Coordinates of C-alpha atoms in Angstrom, one line a residue:
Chain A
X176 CA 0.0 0.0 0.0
X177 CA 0.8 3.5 -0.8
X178 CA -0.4 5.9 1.5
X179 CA 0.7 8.7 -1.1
X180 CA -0.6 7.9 -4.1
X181 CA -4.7 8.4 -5.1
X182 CA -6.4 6.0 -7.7
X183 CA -6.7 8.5 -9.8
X184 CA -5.3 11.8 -10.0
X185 CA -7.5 13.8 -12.3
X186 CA -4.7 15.8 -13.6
X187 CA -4.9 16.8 -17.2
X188 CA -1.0 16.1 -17.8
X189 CA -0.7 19.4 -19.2
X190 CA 1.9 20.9 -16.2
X191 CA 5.3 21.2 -17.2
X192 CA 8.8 20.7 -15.3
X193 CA 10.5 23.8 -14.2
X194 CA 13.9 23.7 -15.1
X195 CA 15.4 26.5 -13.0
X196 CA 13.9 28.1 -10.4
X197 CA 11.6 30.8 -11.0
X198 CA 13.1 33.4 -10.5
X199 CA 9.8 35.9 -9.9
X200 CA 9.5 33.0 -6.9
X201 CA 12.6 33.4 -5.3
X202 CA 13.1 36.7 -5.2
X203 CA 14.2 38.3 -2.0
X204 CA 11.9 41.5 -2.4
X205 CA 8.7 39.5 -2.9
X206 CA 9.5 37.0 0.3
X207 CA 7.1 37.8 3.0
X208 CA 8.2 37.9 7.2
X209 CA 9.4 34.9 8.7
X210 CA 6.3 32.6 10.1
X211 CA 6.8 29.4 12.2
X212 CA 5.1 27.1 14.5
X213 CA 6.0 25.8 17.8
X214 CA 4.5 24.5 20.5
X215 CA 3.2 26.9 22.9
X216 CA 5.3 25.9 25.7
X217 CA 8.5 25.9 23.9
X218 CA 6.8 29.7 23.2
X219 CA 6.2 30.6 27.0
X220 CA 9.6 29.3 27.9
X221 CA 11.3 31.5 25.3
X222 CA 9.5 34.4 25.9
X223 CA 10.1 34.0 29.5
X224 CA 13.9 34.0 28.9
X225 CA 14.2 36.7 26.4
X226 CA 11.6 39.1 27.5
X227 CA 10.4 38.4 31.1
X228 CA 8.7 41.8 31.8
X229 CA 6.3 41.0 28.4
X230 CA 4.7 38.2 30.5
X231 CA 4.9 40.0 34.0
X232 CA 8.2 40.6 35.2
X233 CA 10.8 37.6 36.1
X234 CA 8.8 35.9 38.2
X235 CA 5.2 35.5 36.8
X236 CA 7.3 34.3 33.7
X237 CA 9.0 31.9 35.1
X238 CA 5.9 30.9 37.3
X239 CA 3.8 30.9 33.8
X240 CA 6.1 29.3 32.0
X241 CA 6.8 26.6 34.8
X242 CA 2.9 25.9 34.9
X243 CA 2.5 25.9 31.0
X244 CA 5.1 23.6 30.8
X245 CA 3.1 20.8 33.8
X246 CA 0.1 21.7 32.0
X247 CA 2.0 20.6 28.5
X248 CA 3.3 17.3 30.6
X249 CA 0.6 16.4 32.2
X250 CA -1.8 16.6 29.0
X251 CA 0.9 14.1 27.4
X252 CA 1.1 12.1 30.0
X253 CA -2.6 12.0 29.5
X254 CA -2.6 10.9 25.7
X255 CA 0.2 8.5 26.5
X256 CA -2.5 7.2 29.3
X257 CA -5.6 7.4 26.8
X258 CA -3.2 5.6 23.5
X259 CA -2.5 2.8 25.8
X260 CA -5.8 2.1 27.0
X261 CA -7.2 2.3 23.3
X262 CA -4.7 -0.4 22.8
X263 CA -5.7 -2.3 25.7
X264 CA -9.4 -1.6 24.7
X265 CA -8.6 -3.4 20.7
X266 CA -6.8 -6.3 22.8
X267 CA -9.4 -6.9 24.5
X268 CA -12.3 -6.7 21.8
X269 CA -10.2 -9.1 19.8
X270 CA -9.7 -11.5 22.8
X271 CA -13.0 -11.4 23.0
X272 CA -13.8 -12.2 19.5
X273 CA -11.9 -15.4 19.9
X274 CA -13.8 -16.0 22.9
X275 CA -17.3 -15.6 21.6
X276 CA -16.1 -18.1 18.7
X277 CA -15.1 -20.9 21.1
X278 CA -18.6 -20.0 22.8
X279 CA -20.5 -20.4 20.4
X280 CA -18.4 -24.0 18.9
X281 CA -19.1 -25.3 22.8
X282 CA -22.3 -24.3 22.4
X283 CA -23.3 -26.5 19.6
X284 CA -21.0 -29.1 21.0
X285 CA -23.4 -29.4 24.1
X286 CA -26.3 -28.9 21.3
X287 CA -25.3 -32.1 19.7
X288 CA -24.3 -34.1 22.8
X289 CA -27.3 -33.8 24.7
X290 CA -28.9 -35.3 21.2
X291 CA -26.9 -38.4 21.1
X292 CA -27.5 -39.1 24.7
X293 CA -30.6 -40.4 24.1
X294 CA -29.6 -42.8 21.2
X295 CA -26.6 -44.0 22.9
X296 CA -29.0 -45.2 25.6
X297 CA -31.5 -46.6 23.7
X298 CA -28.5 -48.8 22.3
X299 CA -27.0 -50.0 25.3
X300 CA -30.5 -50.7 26.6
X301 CA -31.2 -52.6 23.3
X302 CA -27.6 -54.3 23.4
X303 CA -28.6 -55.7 26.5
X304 CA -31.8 -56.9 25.6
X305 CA -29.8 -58.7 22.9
X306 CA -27.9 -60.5 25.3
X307 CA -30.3 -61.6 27.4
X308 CA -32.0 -63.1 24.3
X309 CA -28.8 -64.6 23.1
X310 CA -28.2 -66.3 26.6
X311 CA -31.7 -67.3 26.6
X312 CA -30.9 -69.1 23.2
X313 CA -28.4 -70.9 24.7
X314 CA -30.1 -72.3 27.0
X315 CA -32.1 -73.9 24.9
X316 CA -29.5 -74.9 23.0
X317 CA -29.9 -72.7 19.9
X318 CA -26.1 -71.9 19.5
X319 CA -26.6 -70.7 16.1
X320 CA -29.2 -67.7 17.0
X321 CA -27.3 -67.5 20.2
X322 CA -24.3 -66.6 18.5
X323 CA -25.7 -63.8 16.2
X324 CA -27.8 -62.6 18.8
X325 CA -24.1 -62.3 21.1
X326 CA -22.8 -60.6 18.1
X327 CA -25.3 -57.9 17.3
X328 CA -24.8 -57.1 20.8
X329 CA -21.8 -56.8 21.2
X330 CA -21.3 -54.8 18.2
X331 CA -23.9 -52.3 20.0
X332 CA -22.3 -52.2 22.8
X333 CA -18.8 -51.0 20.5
X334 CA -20.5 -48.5 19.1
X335 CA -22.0 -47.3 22.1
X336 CA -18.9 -46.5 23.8
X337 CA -17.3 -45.5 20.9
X338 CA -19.8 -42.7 20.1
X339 CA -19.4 -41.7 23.8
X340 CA -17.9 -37.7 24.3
X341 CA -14.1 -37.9 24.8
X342 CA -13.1 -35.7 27.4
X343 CA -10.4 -34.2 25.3
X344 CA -12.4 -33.3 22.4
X345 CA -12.8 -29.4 22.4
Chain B
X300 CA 5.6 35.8 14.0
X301 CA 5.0 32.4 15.8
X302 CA 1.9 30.6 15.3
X303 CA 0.2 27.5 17.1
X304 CA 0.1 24.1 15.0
X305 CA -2.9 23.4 13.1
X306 CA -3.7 19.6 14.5
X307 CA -6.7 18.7 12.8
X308 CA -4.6 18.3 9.6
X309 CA -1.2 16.1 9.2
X310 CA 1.3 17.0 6.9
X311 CA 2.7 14.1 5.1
X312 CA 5.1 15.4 2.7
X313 CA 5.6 17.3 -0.8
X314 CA 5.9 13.6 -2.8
X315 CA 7.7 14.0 -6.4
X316 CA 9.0 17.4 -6.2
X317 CA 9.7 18.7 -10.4
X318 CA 8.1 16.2 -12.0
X319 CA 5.0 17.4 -13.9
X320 CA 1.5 16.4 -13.2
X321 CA 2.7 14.2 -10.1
X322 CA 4.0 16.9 -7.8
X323 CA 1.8 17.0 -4.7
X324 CA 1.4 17.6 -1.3
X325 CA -0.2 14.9 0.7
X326 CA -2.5 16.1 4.1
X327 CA -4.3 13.7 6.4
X328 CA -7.5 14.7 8.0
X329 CA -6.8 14.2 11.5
X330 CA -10.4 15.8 13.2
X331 CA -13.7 16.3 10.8
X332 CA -13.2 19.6 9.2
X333 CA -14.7 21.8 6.7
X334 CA -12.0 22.4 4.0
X335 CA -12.7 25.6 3.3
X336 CA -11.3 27.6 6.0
X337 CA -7.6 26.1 5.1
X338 CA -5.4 26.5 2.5
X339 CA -1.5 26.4 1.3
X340 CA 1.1 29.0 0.5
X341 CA 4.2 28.5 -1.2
X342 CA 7.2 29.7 1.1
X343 CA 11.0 29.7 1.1
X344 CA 12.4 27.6 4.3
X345 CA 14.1 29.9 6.7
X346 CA 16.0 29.3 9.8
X347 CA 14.4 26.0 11.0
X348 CA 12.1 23.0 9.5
X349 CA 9.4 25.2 11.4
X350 CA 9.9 28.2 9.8
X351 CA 9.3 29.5 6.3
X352 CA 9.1 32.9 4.9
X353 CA 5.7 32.9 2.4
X354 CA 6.0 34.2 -1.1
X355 CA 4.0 36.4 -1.9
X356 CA 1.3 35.7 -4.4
X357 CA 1.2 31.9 -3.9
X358 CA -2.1 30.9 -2.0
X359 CA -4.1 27.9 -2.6
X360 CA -7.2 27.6 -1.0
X361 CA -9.2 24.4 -1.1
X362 CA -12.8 24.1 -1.8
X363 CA -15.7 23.8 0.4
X364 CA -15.6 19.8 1.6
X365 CA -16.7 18.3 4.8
X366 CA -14.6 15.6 5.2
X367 CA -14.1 13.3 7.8
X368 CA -10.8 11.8 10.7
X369 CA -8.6 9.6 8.1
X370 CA -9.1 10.5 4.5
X371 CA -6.1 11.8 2.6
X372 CA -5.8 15.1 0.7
X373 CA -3.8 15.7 -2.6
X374 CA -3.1 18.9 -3.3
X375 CA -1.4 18.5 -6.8
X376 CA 0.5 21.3 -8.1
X377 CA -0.7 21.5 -12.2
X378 CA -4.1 21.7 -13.3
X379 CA -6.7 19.0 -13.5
X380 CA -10.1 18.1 -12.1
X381 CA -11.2 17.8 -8.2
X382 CA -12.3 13.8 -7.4
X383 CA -13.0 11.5 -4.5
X384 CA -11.2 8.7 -5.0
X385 CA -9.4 6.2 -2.7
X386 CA -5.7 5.0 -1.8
X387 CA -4.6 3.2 -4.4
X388 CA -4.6 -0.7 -3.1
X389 CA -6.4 0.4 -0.3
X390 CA -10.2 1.5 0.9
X391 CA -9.0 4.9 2.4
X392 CA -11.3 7.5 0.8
X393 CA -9.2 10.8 -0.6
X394 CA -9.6 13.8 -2.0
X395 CA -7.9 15.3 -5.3
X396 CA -7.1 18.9 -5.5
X397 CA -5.5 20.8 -8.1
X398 CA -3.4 24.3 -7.8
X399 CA -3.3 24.6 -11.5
X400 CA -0.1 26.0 -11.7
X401 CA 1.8 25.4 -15.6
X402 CA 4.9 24.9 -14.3
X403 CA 6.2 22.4 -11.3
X404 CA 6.9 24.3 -8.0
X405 CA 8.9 22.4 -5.8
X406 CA 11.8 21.5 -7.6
X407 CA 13.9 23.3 -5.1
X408 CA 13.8 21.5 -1.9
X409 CA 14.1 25.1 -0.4
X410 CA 10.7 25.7 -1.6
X411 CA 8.2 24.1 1.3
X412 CA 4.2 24.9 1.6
X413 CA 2.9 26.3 4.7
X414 CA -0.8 25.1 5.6
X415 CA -2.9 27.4 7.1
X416 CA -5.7 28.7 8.7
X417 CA -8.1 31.1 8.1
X418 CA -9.4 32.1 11.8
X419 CA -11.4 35.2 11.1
X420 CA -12.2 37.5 8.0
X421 CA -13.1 41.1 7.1
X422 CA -15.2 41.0 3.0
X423 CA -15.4 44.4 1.7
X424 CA -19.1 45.4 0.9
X425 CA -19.8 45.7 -2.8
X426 CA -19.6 49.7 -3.9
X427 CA -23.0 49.7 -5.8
X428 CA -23.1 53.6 -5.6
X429 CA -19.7 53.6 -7.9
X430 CA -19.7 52.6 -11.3
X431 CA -18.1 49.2 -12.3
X432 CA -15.4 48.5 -14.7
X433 CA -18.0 46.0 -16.4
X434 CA -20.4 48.5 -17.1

């Protein structure tokens, strides 16, 4: 990305390069007074060093300047304060974010457990039902419907325990 | 004279100084603003990076936009056409202005823009009694 540089720049390519400075620009007669910018305590302090008696004599400079300058501190201090709680504040929304993802992933975890509770009991109550059929069966000697009936419930039982809830699934 | 900073707008630079149709100045909107009441002069650096001497005769004042924390203003130096337009790559709204001038203006890295501000005004009232130079 290129924070300098527009889409499009809608110029109508008709500008041409200077190739020495103009001199109806630089000419010395035509240059207005020096302007600047500073901060206004850099301001109070100079002022109160070169001309103390413009902001009340020595002492009501120095005491103005003084207090200008805690003022100046303080208010940074305070937008240092503010920057680092907006960063905590982003942290946080994002932390939470994560959060109410995981939330919402449990949620429809215990959605879908509590559903297969019910069908993993029916089965073991089936699989046993089996067995006691298959045990009946061999009592009266019917090894051969014994034996399926064994297998069908054992292979319940399997996959009743296998479609149990770890407790390390997330 | 010594003047306060203007901190609703953040100067980013003068980006290709001399070359034609591509010399700019590049502002960032810091605080929702009405364009209008700011503008640029040309100016010969003086003394410090904070101080400049204006040249006279070189003002550009923007038109009247409301525009809001974040978006970038071009201020390029030739002519062309105003637009709202974004970063290139990126979503960040801009705003294309044009000075209009034929030839480039900051080939010298002496030459620097001032921003300012226009705080309060005085518009002389129209002299209907007198006769005008269109009549």
């Amino acid at each position: 990305m290129d924070e300098h540089v527009p889409i499009e720049s809608a110029s109508d390519g008709t500008q041409v390069k200077e190739e020495t400075i103009n001199p109806e620009i630089v000419r010395v007669d035509q240059r207005g007074s020096v302007i600047a910018t500073a901060p206004i305590e850099d301001v109070i302090k100079e002022w109160s060093l070169e001309n103390p008696r413009a902001l009340g004599g020595g002492l009501a400079a120095r005491i103005l300047a003084a207090a200008t300058q805690h003022v100046h501190n303080q208010l940074r201090d305070m937008s240092c304060r503010i920057d680092n709680a907006n960063l905590t504040i982003d942290r946080l929304k994002t932390e939470s974010a994560v959060k109410d993802v995981t939330i919402a992933v449990q949620k429809e975890q215990i959605v879908s457990l509590s559903r297969g509770k019910y069908s993993r009991l029916a089965m073991a109550s089936f699989s046993t039902v089996l067995f006691g059929f298959a045990i009946d069966f061999f009592r009266n000697n019917m090894i051969g419907y014994g034996l399926s009936f064994i297998v069908m419930a054992v292979v319940l039982g399997i996959g009743t325990v296998l479609s149990a809830p770890r407790r390390d699934a997330k | 004279m010594i003047f306060p900073d203007i901190i609703e707008l953040l100067l980013l630079g003068v980006y290709d100084r001399g070359i034609p149709n591509q010399e700019r100045i590049v502002l960032k909107v810091q605080e929702r603003l009405n364009t209008a009441q700011y503008g640029v002069l040309l100016s010969i650096s003086d003394l410090n990076s904070t101080a400049a001497r204006p040249i006279w005769d070189n003002c550009f004042n923007f038109t009247e936009h409301i525009v809001d924390p974040g978006m970038i203003l071009f201020i390029y130096t030739g002519p062309g056409s105003e637009r709202r337009t974004t970063i290139a790559g990126t979503q960040i709204p801009a705003h294309v202005f044009h000075w209009g001038k034929k030839l480039t203006v900051f080939a010298s890295t002496l030459i620097t823009p001032i921003i300012f501000k226009v705080e309060s005004i005085i518009v002389a009232p129209v002299p209907i009694n007198r006769t005008q130079l269109n009549e």
